[in-house]
Coordinates of C-alpha atoms in Angstrom, one line a residue:
M119 CA 0.0 0.0 0.0
K120 CA 2.7 2.4 0.9
L121 CA 4.4 1.8 -2.4
K122 CA 1.2 2.6 -4.3
I123 CA 0.9 5.8 -2.3
K124 CA 4.5 6.8 -3.0
E125 CA 4.0 6.2 -6.7
I126 CA 0.8 8.3 -6.7
L127 CA 2.6 11.1 -4.9
Q128 CA 5.4 11.1 -7.4
E129 CA 3.0 11.2 -10.3
I130 CA 1.2 14.1 -8.6
K131 CA 4.5 16.0 -8.3
T132 CA 5.3 15.6 -12.0
K133 CA 2.0 17.3 -12.9
E134 CA 2.2 20.2 -10.4
N135 CA 0.9 23.6 -11.5
G136 CA 1.8 26.4 -9.1
P137 CA -0.3 29.1 -10.8
A138 CA -3.4 26.9 -10.7
S139 CA -2.8 26.2 -7.0
D140 CA -2.5 29.9 -6.3
A141 CA -5.7 30.6 -8.3
M142 CA -7.6 28.0 -6.4
A143 CA -6.5 29.5 -3.0
R144 CA -7.6 33.0 -4.2
M145 CA -11.0 31.5 -5.1
G146 CA -11.4 30.1 -1.7
L147 CA -10.4 26.4 -2.2
K148 CA -8.4 26.0 1.0
Y149 CA -6.3 22.9 1.4
N150 CA -3.3 22.1 3.6
K151 CA -1.3 21.3 0.5
N152 CA -2.4 21.8 -3.1
H153 CA -0.2 20.9 -6.1
G154 CA -2.7 22.4 -8.6
V155 CA -3.0 19.2 -10.6
A156 CA -5.8 19.4 -13.2
L157 CA -8.8 17.2 -12.6
S158 CA -8.3 15.6 -16.1
D159 CA -4.8 14.5 -15.0
L160 CA -6.2 13.1 -11.7
K161 CA -8.8 11.1 -13.6
K162 CA -5.9 9.5 -15.6
I163 CA -4.1 8.6 -12.4
A164 CA -7.3 7.3 -10.9
A165 CA -8.0 5.0 -13.9
N166 CA -5.0 2.9 -12.8
Y167 CA -6.5 2.2 -9.3
Y168 CA -10.3 2.3 -9.8
A169 CA -12.4 0.5 -7.2
D170 CA -9.7 0.0 -4.6
S171 CA -11.5 1.0 -1.4
E172 CA -8.6 0.4 0.9
L173 CA -6.3 2.7 -1.1
A174 CA -9.1 5.2 -1.5
K175 CA -9.5 5.5 2.2
E176 CA -5.7 5.9 2.8
L177 CA -5.6 8.6 0.1
R178 CA -8.5 10.5 1.6
N179 CA -6.7 10.6 5.0
I180 CA -3.7 12.4 3.5
D181 CA -4.2 16.2 3.8
I182 CA -3.3 17.0 0.2
R183 CA -5.9 18.2 -2.3
E184 CA -4.9 15.7 -5.0
T185 CA -4.9 12.7 -2.7
K186 CA -8.3 13.6 -1.3
L187 CA -9.7 13.9 -4.8
L188 CA -8.1 10.6 -5.9
G189 CA -9.5 8.9 -2.9
I190 CA -12.9 9.9 -4.1
M191 CA -12.3 9.0 -7.7
I192 CA -11.0 5.5 -7.0
E193 CA -13.5 4.5 -4.4
D194 CA -15.7 1.6 -5.2
P195 CA -19.2 3.1 -5.8
A196 CA -20.7 -0.1 -4.2
I197 CA -19.4 0.8 -0.7
N198 CA -21.7 0.6 2.2
T199 CA -23.9 3.4 3.4
A200 CA -21.8 4.0 6.6
E201 CA -18.7 4.6 4.6
T202 CA -20.5 6.9 2.2
E203 CA -21.8 8.8 5.1
N204 CA -18.2 9.0 6.5
I205 CA -16.9 10.4 3.2
V206 CA -19.6 13.0 3.0
Q207 CA -19.2 14.1 6.7
N208 CA -15.5 14.8 5.9
I209 CA -16.1 17.0 2.9
S210 CA -14.5 20.4 3.6
N211 CA -15.1 22.5 0.4
I212 CA -17.2 22.7 -2.7
E213 CA -14.7 21.0 -5.0
L214 CA -14.7 17.9 -2.8
A215 CA -18.6 18.0 -2.7
E216 CA -18.9 18.2 -6.4
Q217 CA -16.3 15.5 -7.1
T218 CA -17.9 13.2 -4.5
C219 CA -21.2 13.5 -6.3
I220 CA -19.8 13.0 -9.8
H221 CA -17.5 10.1 -9.1
L222 CA -19.2 8.3 -6.3
L223 CA -22.7 9.3 -5.2
E224 CA -24.4 9.4 -8.6
K225 CA -23.3 5.8 -9.2
N226 CA -24.8 4.6 -5.9
P227 CA -28.6 4.2 -6.2
N228 CA -29.0 4.0 -2.4
C229 CA -27.8 7.5 -1.6
I230 CA -30.8 9.4 -3.0
D231 CA -32.8 9.0 0.3
T232 CA -29.7 9.8 2.3
A233 CA -29.2 13.0 0.3
F234 CA -32.5 14.3 1.6
S235 CA -31.2 14.1 5.2
W236 CA -27.9 15.8 4.2
V237 CA -29.8 18.9 3.1
C238 CA -30.9 19.3 6.7
S239 CA -27.4 19.1 8.1
K240 CA -25.8 22.0 10.0
N241 CA -22.5 21.3 8.2
I242 CA -22.6 23.5 5.1
Y243 CA -20.6 21.2 2.9
V244 CA -22.8 18.2 3.8
K245 CA -25.8 20.3 3.0
V246 CA -24.3 21.3 -0.4
T247 CA -23.5 17.7 -1.2
G248 CA -27.1 16.8 -0.6
Y249 CA -28.3 19.5 -2.9
I250 CA -25.8 18.6 -5.6

């Protein structure tokens, strides 16, 4: 697992885009660390690891924009409701909310009912995810 993560981090670094990272910060997308990698490049990386829930969870736990997004992109859409809820509760900005809906939630037929409860959440990003 650590080898896969190391390979992914190296690939992320080869696609760094400082101006994009700066622009995201100015627009309010705050991350502990942001390499500015384009979503299209992240999708290409994710294609090599799709539906690996264990790796996805490890990546989401690293406080880097690209690993959080990759963790969403490679997650198996058939994960259980509790894990889906955990992912949504840890969303911290609009980009993560959008990408979670696009790559994970819209592929899971069971999350429609749950989305209705999310719109009542006090957490703004959980609420936004429910609306999306």
